[in-house]
Amino acid sequence: MIARMGRIGDALSRMRAHDASDGSAGTLPRLDVVAEALGLPEERVAMMVAQVRKNGLDEAQIAPMMQMASSKGLDPELIMQMLTGMGASRARVAELMRAQGILSDEEASRYIDEDERLQTERLAEERRRKRRERLRKALVIAFWILVWQGLDLAMNNRLVLAGPIRVMQALAEGIVEPGFWLSCSASFARIAAGFLLSFFVGISLALLSHHARIVRDFVEPVISLLRTIPVVSIIIMLLIWVGNQMLTVYLSFLIVLPIIYTNMLAGLENVDPRMLEMARCYRLGWWRTFMYVYRPAFMPFLKSSCRLSLGMSWKAGIMAEVLATPKPSIGKEMAQARTFLATPDLFAWTVVVMILSWGFEKAFMALLDALGRPLGSLLGVRDEKEAKVR
C-alpha cells in the first residue's frame, strides 16, 4: 500500500509538471495515470472512484492510509489531489487530514475556506446561468408575441386574426362571467376522467398481457384497431352510441389507451431477467419484486407515454366538444365563437385550453415523479436515521 502511495505521488508530480508546462496547472489526476501508478486496471480504479463518489469517504478506511502516506513523506497536497480526484470534496479531505494531524488547523481552514469559496462561485454561476436562460426564453416569447401583434395591426381585420391585446381583452371579459368557469370545469372533468380511465385500464391490461399470453392475444387486435381508426370515425360512432355529453370521456379514453398500453407493456418487457432471478433467489414477495424490479424498468416508458398522451387527450377532447357541443363545455363556446365569427373569443378559449392542458400535465407528471421515487416505508425499509439509532 505504501509503495503504491509513493507511486501515486510520483505520478501526480509528473502530471503537475506536465500541467504546468502546458498551462493547465491545478487539474485533477487522470484515471489512466492513477491506474498506472497503482498498478491496477483502469476498470478497478474506476470502481474505486465510483464507490467513493457514491458513499463518500469512510474515515475508518481512509485515515490509516493517510497516516502511512504521511509517515513516508508524501506531500499533503498530493494526498489532497488524489482524494479530490476520486470525487471527494476538498473540505471533507481537509477535515480528515486535520483529524489525523497531517494538516494544521490553519492549513485545513485554508482548504475549507477555499472549497466554500469555490462552491459559492459555482452556485452563483449556476444562478446566473438560470437567469440568462429564463431571460432568453422570455425574449423569444416576447418576440413572437410582437410578431403576432404586428400581423394583427398589419391585417387590421378582427374577423381573420385577433392580436394578443384583443385576445386578452376577450379573456378578461369572459373570466368575470359564471359560465366561463362552469365550461372550464366541465371540460376539464370530462377530459381528465377519460385520461385517468385510460391510464388505469392501460396499465392493468399491460400487466395482464405481460403475465398471460392468452390475454395479449385478445387485447392486441383491439389496440391495433384503435391505432388505425380515424379519429373522426370514432367521434361519429360515439355520437351514435353514447350521445354528446359523454363523447369527450370515451374519445379521450380510446385515443390514449393504445399509447399507455403499448409503452407500459414495453417497459415490463424491458425488465432484466437477471434482476428477476435475483429477486427469486432472495425470495422477495410479489409486492417488493414489483416495486424494486419492475417499477424502475417501466417508469421511464410510462412517463414518456403520459407526457405524449396528456396533450393528445386535450386535443381530441376539445375537438370532440366542438363537433358535439355538449353543455356546458369549452368546445361549445369555441363552436359558438366560430359561428358568430368572434375571432378574439376563439383565440381566448384556445389560450384557456393551453393553460388547462399545461397545468394538468404539470400536476400529473409531478404526481408520477413522486410515485417513481423510493417508497421505503411501504416496502418495510427503515429510514436511514432510524436504522442508525437502532
Tab-separated table of C-alpha atoms in Angstrom:
chain	number	residue	atom	x	y	z
A	1	MET	CA	0.000	0.000	0.000
A	2	ILE	CA	2.813	2.416	0.953
A	3	ALA	CA	4.680	1.634	-2.242
A	4	ARG	CA	1.541	2.277	-4.240
A	5	MET	CA	1.013	5.593	-2.458
A	6	GLY	CA	4.582	6.512	-3.350
A	7	ARG	CA	3.938	5.651	-6.994
A	8	ILE	CA	0.792	7.786	-6.900
A	9	GLY	CA	2.877	10.675	-5.570
A	10	ASP	CA	5.419	10.253	-8.377
A	11	ALA	CA	2.649	10.070	-10.972
A	12	LEU	CA	0.922	13.144	-9.613
A	13	SER	CA	4.220	15.009	-9.546
A	14	ARG	CA	4.749	14.130	-13.212
A	15	MET	CA	1.216	15.228	-14.020
A	16	ARG	CA	1.629	18.505	-12.151
A	17	ALA	CA	4.849	19.211	-14.032
A	18	HIS	CA	3.121	18.345	-17.319
A	19	ASP	CA	0.132	20.557	-16.490
A	20	ALA	CA	2.424	23.438	-15.566
A	21	SER	CA	4.248	23.076	-18.885
A	22	ASP	CA	1.051	23.269	-20.963
A	23	GLY	CA	-0.656	25.940	-18.855
A	24	SER	CA	-3.282	23.717	-17.226
A	25	ALA	CA	-1.955	23.647	-13.695
A	26	GLY	CA	-4.345	22.663	-10.969
A	27	THR	CA	-6.183	19.966	-12.920
A	28	LEU	CA	-7.118	16.695	-11.263
A	29	PRO	CA	-5.199	13.476	-11.993
A	30	ARG	CA	-6.419	11.455	-14.933
A	31	LEU	CA	-7.769	7.964	-14.417
A	32	ASP	CA	-5.175	6.276	-16.609
A	33	VAL	CA	-2.258	7.910	-14.749
A	34	VAL	CA	-3.604	6.930	-11.329
A	35	ALA	CA	-4.245	3.390	-12.589
A	36	GLU	CA	-0.663	3.185	-13.838
A	37	ALA	CA	0.665	4.427	-10.510
A	38	LEU	CA	-1.415	1.915	-8.581
A	39	GLY	CA	-0.536	-0.933	-10.878
A	40	LEU	CA	-4.238	-1.746	-11.281
A	41	PRO	CA	-6.529	-1.944	-14.311
A	42	GLU	CA	-8.434	1.217	-15.123
A	43	GLU	CA	-11.715	-0.657	-14.564
A	44	ARG	CA	-10.707	-1.409	-10.974
A	45	VAL	CA	-9.727	2.206	-10.342
A	46	ALA	CA	-12.994	3.363	-11.895
A	47	MET	CA	-14.897	1.121	-9.480
A	48	MET	CA	-12.960	2.588	-6.539
A	49	VAL	CA	-13.728	6.118	-7.719
A	50	ALA	CA	-17.420	5.278	-8.151
A	51	GLN	CA	-17.517	3.802	-4.647
A	52	VAL	CA	-16.022	6.942	-3.096
A	53	ARG	CA	-18.362	9.179	-5.070
A	54	LYS	CA	-21.376	7.114	-4.058
A	55	ASN	CA	-20.647	6.509	-0.371
A	56	GLY	CA	-18.233	9.326	0.415
A	57	LEU	CA	-15.060	8.961	2.455
A	58	ASP	CA	-15.030	6.305	5.147
A	59	GLU	CA	-12.815	7.713	7.884
A	60	ALA	CA	-12.041	4.252	9.266
A	61	GLN	CA	-10.563	3.191	5.907
A	62	ILE	CA	-9.032	6.446	4.708
A	63	ALA	CA	-7.354	7.531	7.970
A	64	PRO	CA	-4.773	4.665	8.168
A	65	MET	CA	-3.841	5.211	4.532
A	66	MET	CA	-3.322	8.908	5.216
A	67	GLN	CA	-1.127	8.170	8.229
A	68	MET	CA	1.074	5.730	6.299
A	69	ALA	CA	1.415	8.119	3.372
A	70	SER	CA	2.322	10.990	5.682
A	71	SER	CA	4.846	8.896	7.595
A	72	LYS	CA	6.628	8.106	4.333
A	73	GLY	CA	6.906	11.779	3.496
A	74	LEU	CA	4.182	12.021	0.861
A	75	ASP	CA	3.249	15.661	0.380
A	76	PRO	CA	-0.212	16.549	1.824
A	77	GLU	CA	-1.047	18.371	-1.407
A	78	LEU	CA	-0.564	15.126	-3.347
A	79	ILE	CA	-2.846	13.281	-0.931
A	80	MET	CA	-5.385	16.047	-1.399
A	81	GLN	CA	-5.157	15.798	-5.199
A	82	MET	CA	-5.548	12.030	-5.160
A	83	LEU	CA	-8.665	12.010	-2.977
A	84	THR	CA	-10.297	15.004	-4.640
A	85	GLY	CA	-9.579	13.343	-7.964
A	86	MET	CA	-11.686	10.414	-6.752
A	87	GLY	CA	-14.618	12.755	-6.217
A	88	ALA	CA	-14.227	13.805	-2.573
A	89	SER	CA	-14.588	17.466	-1.649
A	90	ARG	CA	-11.524	19.404	-0.534
A	91	ALA	CA	-13.296	20.441	2.668
A	92	ARG	CA	-14.034	16.822	3.646
A	93	VAL	CA	-10.478	15.691	2.884
A	94	ALA	CA	-9.070	18.649	4.828
A	95	GLU	CA	-11.200	17.769	7.857
A	96	LEU	CA	-9.942	14.166	7.818
A	97	MET	CA	-6.342	15.265	7.366
A	98	ARG	CA	-6.673	17.729	10.242
A	99	ALA	CA	-8.166	14.988	12.444
A	100	GLN	CA	-5.150	12.792	11.641
A	101	GLY	CA	-2.698	15.581	12.391
A	102	ILE	CA	-1.445	15.780	8.808
A	103	LEU	CA	-2.649	19.349	8.397
A	104	SER	CA	-2.560	22.115	10.950
A	105	ASP	CA	-5.728	23.973	11.855
A	106	GLU	CA	-4.614	26.932	9.782
A	107	GLU	CA	-3.861	24.840	6.688
A	108	ALA	CA	-7.110	22.893	6.987
A	109	SER	CA	-9.080	26.109	7.420
A	110	ARG	CA	-7.452	27.461	4.286
A	111	TYR	CA	-8.557	24.425	2.280
A	112	ILE	CA	-12.061	24.558	3.761
A	113	ASP	CA	-12.414	28.284	3.074
A	114	GLU	CA	-11.191	27.787	-0.473
A	115	ASP	CA	-13.680	24.964	-1.025
A	116	GLU	CA	-16.524	27.084	0.332
A	117	ARG	CA	-15.468	29.947	-1.913
A	118	LEU	CA	-15.437	27.686	-4.965
A	119	GLN	CA	-18.842	26.267	-4.084
A	120	THR	CA	-20.228	29.779	-3.632
A	121	GLU	CA	-18.831	30.783	-7.011
A	122	ARG	CA	-20.310	27.684	-8.654
A	123	LEU	CA	-23.732	28.364	-7.124
A	124	ALA	CA	-23.571	31.993	-8.204
A	125	GLU	CA	-22.600	30.975	-11.729
A	126	GLU	CA	-25.445	28.441	-11.813
A	127	ARG	CA	-27.916	31.113	-10.710
A	128	ARG	CA	-26.602	33.472	-13.376
A	129	ARG	CA	-26.913	30.744	-15.998
A	130	LYS	CA	-30.515	30.050	-14.992
A	131	ARG	CA	-31.345	33.758	-15.081
A	132	ARG	CA	-29.821	34.040	-18.550
A	133	GLU	CA	-31.800	31.005	-19.686
A	134	ARG	CA	-35.069	32.417	-18.322
A	135	LEU	CA	-34.316	35.784	-19.909
A	136	ARG	CA	-33.575	34.139	-23.244
A	137	LYS	CA	-36.865	32.224	-23.175
A	138	ALA	CA	-38.769	35.353	-22.161
A	139	LEU	CA	-37.211	37.311	-25.037
A	140	VAL	CA	-38.113	34.585	-27.534
A	141	ILE	CA	-41.719	34.532	-26.305
A	142	ALA	CA	-41.873	38.335	-26.361
A	143	PHE	CA	-40.528	38.331	-29.925
A	144	TRP	CA	-43.280	36.047	-31.213
A	145	ILE	CA	-45.950	37.971	-29.309
A	146	LEU	CA	-44.727	41.148	-31.002
A	147	VAL	CA	-44.827	39.395	-34.378
A	148	TRP	CA	-48.375	38.259	-33.617
A	149	GLN	CA	-49.422	41.795	-32.657
A	150	GLY	CA	-47.676	43.215	-35.723
A	151	LEU	CA	-49.580	40.878	-38.035
A	152	ASP	CA	-52.832	41.882	-36.362
A	153	LEU	CA	-52.082	45.568	-36.885
A	154	ALA	CA	-50.997	44.991	-40.488
A	155	MET	CA	-54.109	42.996	-41.420
A	156	ASN	CA	-56.486	45.117	-39.308
A	157	ASN	CA	-59.277	42.569	-39.701
A	158	ARG	CA	-60.600	41.085	-36.466
A	159	LEU	CA	-62.640	38.527	-38.399
A	160	VAL	CA	-59.442	36.901	-39.676
A	161	LEU	CA	-56.896	37.417	-36.891
A	162	ALA	CA	-57.034	38.679	-33.324
A	163	GLY	CA	-53.844	40.006	-31.766
A	164	PRO	CA	-52.726	39.407	-28.178
A	165	ILE	CA	-54.289	42.663	-26.952
A	166	ARG	CA	-57.715	41.781	-28.318
A	167	VAL	CA	-57.393	38.221	-27.036
A	168	MET	CA	-56.536	39.425	-23.533
A	169	GLN	CA	-59.489	41.805	-23.624
A	170	ALA	CA	-61.827	38.980	-24.618
A	171	LEU	CA	-60.338	36.734	-21.949
A	172	ALA	CA	-60.749	39.416	-19.276
A	173	GLU	CA	-64.389	39.872	-20.246
A	174	GLY	CA	-65.057	36.128	-20.128
A	175	ILE	CA	-63.390	35.432	-16.789
A	176	VAL	CA	-65.919	37.524	-14.864
A	177	GLU	CA	-68.849	35.508	-16.223
A	178	PRO	CA	-70.000	32.460	-14.183
A	179	GLY	CA	-70.488	30.419	-17.345
A	180	PHE	CA	-66.781	30.699	-18.105
A	181	TRP	CA	-65.723	28.765	-15.024
A	182	LEU	CA	-68.549	26.251	-15.453
A	183	SER	CA	-67.447	25.470	-19.006
A	184	CYS	CA	-63.804	25.146	-17.937
A	185	SER	CA	-64.679	22.836	-15.041
A	186	ALA	CA	-66.938	20.619	-17.160
A	187	SER	CA	-64.396	20.199	-19.966
A	188	PHE	CA	-61.574	19.612	-17.502
A	189	ALA	CA	-63.594	16.944	-15.671
A	190	ARG	CA	-64.524	15.098	-18.879
A	191	ILE	CA	-61.014	15.062	-20.341
A	192	ALA	CA	-59.354	14.218	-17.016
A	193	ALA	CA	-61.833	11.380	-16.430
A	194	GLY	CA	-61.144	9.919	-19.871
A	195	PHE	CA	-57.390	10.160	-19.437
A	196	LEU	CA	-57.344	8.669	-15.926
A	197	LEU	CA	-59.627	5.842	-17.044
A	198	SER	CA	-57.305	5.012	-19.938
A	199	PHE	CA	-54.296	5.309	-17.613
A	200	PHE	CA	-55.530	2.684	-15.150
A	201	VAL	CA	-57.078	0.398	-17.769
A	202	GLY	CA	-53.958	0.563	-19.948
A	203	ILE	CA	-51.677	-0.333	-17.037
A	204	SER	CA	-53.964	-3.173	-15.936
A	205	LEU	CA	-54.202	-4.640	-19.442
A	206	ALA	CA	-50.425	-4.374	-19.882
A	207	LEU	CA	-49.820	-6.233	-16.614
A	208	LEU	CA	-52.269	-8.963	-17.576
A	209	SER	CA	-50.843	-9.226	-21.095
A	210	HIS	CA	-47.318	-9.481	-19.735
A	211	HIS	CA	-48.166	-12.375	-17.426
A	212	ALA	CA	-50.752	-14.184	-19.564
A	213	ARG	CA	-50.198	-14.779	-23.268
A	214	ILE	CA	-53.873	-15.523	-23.845
A	215	VAL	CA	-54.810	-12.034	-22.628
A	216	ARG	CA	-52.324	-10.439	-25.019
A	217	ASP	CA	-53.729	-12.431	-27.939
A	218	PHE	CA	-57.188	-10.983	-27.283
A	219	VAL	CA	-56.091	-7.425	-26.436
A	220	GLU	CA	-53.538	-6.784	-29.208
A	221	PRO	CA	-56.084	-6.784	-32.105
A	222	VAL	CA	-58.259	-4.233	-30.300
A	223	ILE	CA	-55.276	-1.977	-29.598
A	224	SER	CA	-54.131	-2.224	-33.224
A	225	LEU	CA	-57.654	-1.387	-34.386
A	226	LEU	CA	-57.805	1.704	-32.182
A	227	ARG	CA	-54.493	2.893	-33.631
A	228	THR	CA	-55.724	2.727	-37.216
A	229	ILE	CA	-59.321	4.010	-36.975
A	230	PRO	CA	-59.557	7.724	-37.901
A	231	VAL	CA	-60.497	9.983	-35.012
A	232	VAL	CA	-63.438	11.423	-36.943
A	233	SER	CA	-64.869	7.937	-37.426
A	234	ILE	CA	-64.599	7.265	-33.700
A	235	ILE	CA	-66.354	10.553	-32.945
A	236	ILE	CA	-69.253	9.771	-35.294
A	237	MET	CA	-69.698	6.273	-33.883
A	238	LEU	CA	-69.535	7.513	-30.295
A	239	LEU	CA	-72.105	10.209	-31.073
A	240	ILE	CA	-74.487	7.461	-32.133
A	241	TRP	CA	-73.683	5.159	-29.219
A	242	VAL	CA	-73.212	7.416	-26.168
A	243	GLY	CA	-74.505	10.859	-27.160
A	244	ASN	CA	-72.810	14.219	-26.993
A	245	GLN	CA	-72.487	14.573	-23.196
A	246	MET	CA	-70.214	11.548	-22.688
A	247	LEU	CA	-68.455	11.745	-26.040
A	248	THR	CA	-65.381	13.550	-24.663
A	249	VAL	CA	-64.785	10.977	-21.920
A	250	TYR	CA	-64.957	7.990	-24.268
A	251	LEU	CA	-62.923	9.642	-27.008
A	252	SER	CA	-60.104	10.626	-24.631
A	253	PHE	CA	-60.154	7.089	-23.277
A	254	LEU	CA	-59.942	5.432	-26.710
A	255	ILE	CA	-57.256	7.809	-28.012
A	256	VAL	CA	-54.949	7.460	-25.006
A	257	LEU	CA	-55.445	3.746	-24.236
A	258	PRO	CA	-53.198	2.364	-27.041
A	259	ILE	CA	-50.345	4.701	-26.063
A	260	ILE	CA	-50.435	3.796	-22.362
A	261	TYR	CA	-50.851	0.072	-23.042
A	262	THR	CA	-48.062	-0.174	-25.629
A	263	ASN	CA	-45.481	1.765	-23.627
A	264	MET	CA	-46.334	0.060	-20.346
A	265	LEU	CA	-46.011	-3.362	-21.955
A	266	ALA	CA	-42.676	-2.369	-23.497
A	267	GLY	CA	-41.475	-1.243	-20.073
A	268	LEU	CA	-42.478	-4.527	-18.446
A	269	GLU	CA	-40.666	-6.478	-21.150
A	270	ASN	CA	-37.594	-4.317	-20.554
A	271	VAL	CA	-37.021	-5.880	-17.117
A	272	ASP	CA	-33.606	-7.510	-16.775
A	273	PRO	CA	-34.067	-11.295	-16.351
A	274	ARG	CA	-31.066	-11.356	-14.021
A	275	MET	CA	-32.862	-8.969	-11.672
A	276	LEU	CA	-35.874	-11.276	-11.627
A	277	GLU	CA	-33.600	-14.221	-10.905
A	278	MET	CA	-32.003	-12.317	-8.035
A	279	ALA	CA	-35.456	-11.490	-6.650
A	280	ARG	CA	-36.336	-15.179	-6.722
A	281	CYS	CA	-33.060	-16.106	-5.043
A	282	TYR	CA	-33.734	-13.644	-2.224
A	283	ARG	CA	-37.361	-14.799	-2.059
A	284	LEU	CA	-38.842	-11.355	-2.486
A	285	GLY	CA	-42.618	-11.183	-2.432
A	286	TRP	CA	-44.641	-10.014	-5.417
A	287	TRP	CA	-45.003	-6.509	-3.967
A	288	ARG	CA	-41.278	-5.972	-3.411
A	289	THR	CA	-40.454	-7.571	-6.755
A	290	PHE	CA	-42.853	-5.194	-8.448
A	291	MET	CA	-41.520	-2.111	-6.644
A	292	TYR	CA	-37.808	-2.968	-6.741
A	293	VAL	CA	-37.509	-4.721	-10.123
A	294	TYR	CA	-40.458	-3.902	-12.366
A	295	ARG	CA	-41.090	-0.295	-11.347
A	296	PRO	CA	-37.620	1.076	-12.250
A	297	ALA	CA	-37.898	-0.668	-15.629
A	298	PHE	CA	-41.328	0.541	-16.733
A	299	MET	CA	-41.389	4.011	-15.139
A	300	PRO	CA	-39.421	5.761	-17.952
A	301	PHE	CA	-41.735	4.216	-20.546
A	302	LEU	CA	-44.834	5.174	-18.562
A	303	LYS	CA	-43.665	8.765	-18.092
A	304	SER	CA	-42.905	9.114	-21.781
A	305	SER	CA	-46.322	7.781	-22.771
A	306	CYS	CA	-48.118	10.048	-20.296
A	307	ARG	CA	-46.230	13.117	-21.468
A	308	LEU	CA	-47.322	12.349	-25.031
A	309	SER	CA	-50.885	11.262	-24.324
A	310	LEU	CA	-51.760	14.134	-21.981
A	311	GLY	CA	-51.572	16.631	-24.824
A	312	MET	CA	-53.357	14.290	-27.216
A	313	SER	CA	-56.238	13.783	-24.789
A	314	TRP	CA	-56.856	17.530	-24.639
A	315	LYS	CA	-56.642	17.951	-28.414
A	316	ALA	CA	-59.021	15.067	-29.066
A	317	GLY	CA	-61.351	16.049	-26.234
A	318	ILE	CA	-61.742	19.666	-27.350
A	319	MET	CA	-62.228	18.550	-30.962
A	320	ALA	CA	-64.996	16.218	-29.830
A	321	GLU	CA	-66.654	19.022	-27.883
A	322	VAL	CA	-66.519	21.365	-30.888
A	323	LEU	CA	-68.310	18.763	-33.019
A	324	ALA	CA	-70.767	17.515	-30.379
A	325	THR	CA	-71.263	20.823	-28.456
A	326	PRO	CA	-72.154	19.345	-25.055
A	327	LYS	CA	-73.453	21.789	-22.453
A	328	PRO	CA	-71.515	23.266	-20.731
A	329	SER	CA	-68.122	22.893	-22.408
A	330	ILE	CA	-65.225	24.828	-23.879
A	331	GLY	CA	-65.861	23.174	-27.239
A	332	LYS	CA	-69.399	24.567	-27.341
A	333	GLU	CA	-68.083	28.072	-26.654
A	334	MET	CA	-65.482	27.695	-29.414
A	335	ALA	CA	-68.119	26.449	-31.857
A	336	GLN	CA	-70.327	29.388	-30.964
A	337	ALA	CA	-67.435	31.813	-31.499
A	338	ARG	CA	-66.801	30.229	-34.906
A	339	THR	CA	-70.462	30.595	-35.870
A	340	PHE	CA	-70.572	34.295	-34.994
A	341	LEU	CA	-67.035	34.964	-36.337
A	342	ALA	CA	-65.918	36.126	-32.891
A	343	THR	CA	-62.224	35.522	-33.564
A	344	PRO	CA	-60.971	37.153	-30.323
A	345	ASP	CA	-63.226	34.837	-28.300
A	346	LEU	CA	-61.995	31.835	-30.284
A	347	PHE	CA	-58.377	32.751	-29.591
A	348	ALA	CA	-59.167	33.428	-25.927
A	349	TRP	CA	-60.686	29.972	-25.480
A	350	THR	CA	-57.652	28.494	-27.222
A	351	VAL	CA	-55.414	30.180	-24.648
A	352	VAL	CA	-57.617	28.764	-21.871
A	353	VAL	CA	-57.264	25.237	-23.293
A	354	MET	CA	-53.478	25.630	-23.461
A	355	ILE	CA	-53.324	26.789	-19.835
A	356	LEU	CA	-55.561	23.962	-18.579
A	357	SER	CA	-53.636	21.359	-20.577
A	358	TRP	CA	-50.286	22.668	-19.307
A	359	GLY	CA	-51.476	22.750	-15.690
A	360	PHE	CA	-52.940	19.243	-15.836
A	361	GLU	CA	-49.768	17.883	-17.434
A	362	LYS	CA	-47.510	19.509	-14.826
A	363	ALA	CA	-49.649	18.275	-11.916
A	364	PHE	CA	-49.959	14.725	-13.226
A	365	MET	CA	-46.273	14.403	-14.145
A	366	ALA	CA	-45.307	15.703	-10.686
A	367	LEU	CA	-47.528	13.022	-9.144
A	368	LEU	CA	-45.972	10.402	-11.409
A	369	ASP	CA	-42.469	11.540	-10.424
A	370	ALA	CA	-43.449	11.227	-6.762
A	371	LEU	CA	-44.690	7.682	-7.356
A	372	GLY	CA	-41.413	6.868	-9.075
A	373	ARG	CA	-39.363	7.728	-6.002
A	374	PRO	CA	-38.377	5.063	-3.425
A	375	LEU	CA	-41.218	4.144	-1.076
A	376	GLY	CA	-39.162	2.800	1.797
A	377	SER	CA	-41.848	2.903	4.483
A	378	LEU	CA	-44.289	0.940	2.324
A	379	LEU	CA	-41.650	-1.630	1.452
A	380	GLY	CA	-40.649	-2.290	5.042
A	381	VAL	CA	-37.316	-0.473	4.677
A	382	ARG	CA	-36.312	1.533	7.730
A	383	ASP	CA	-35.391	5.140	7.459
A	384	GLU	CA	-31.613	5.649	7.424
A	385	LYS	CA	-31.612	7.686	10.641
A	386	GLU	CA	-33.875	5.195	12.362
A	387	ALA	CA	-31.624	2.340	11.306
A	388	LYS	CA	-28.559	4.108	12.729
A	389	VAL	CA	-30.320	4.717	16.037
A	390	ARG	CA	-31.308	1.077	16.339
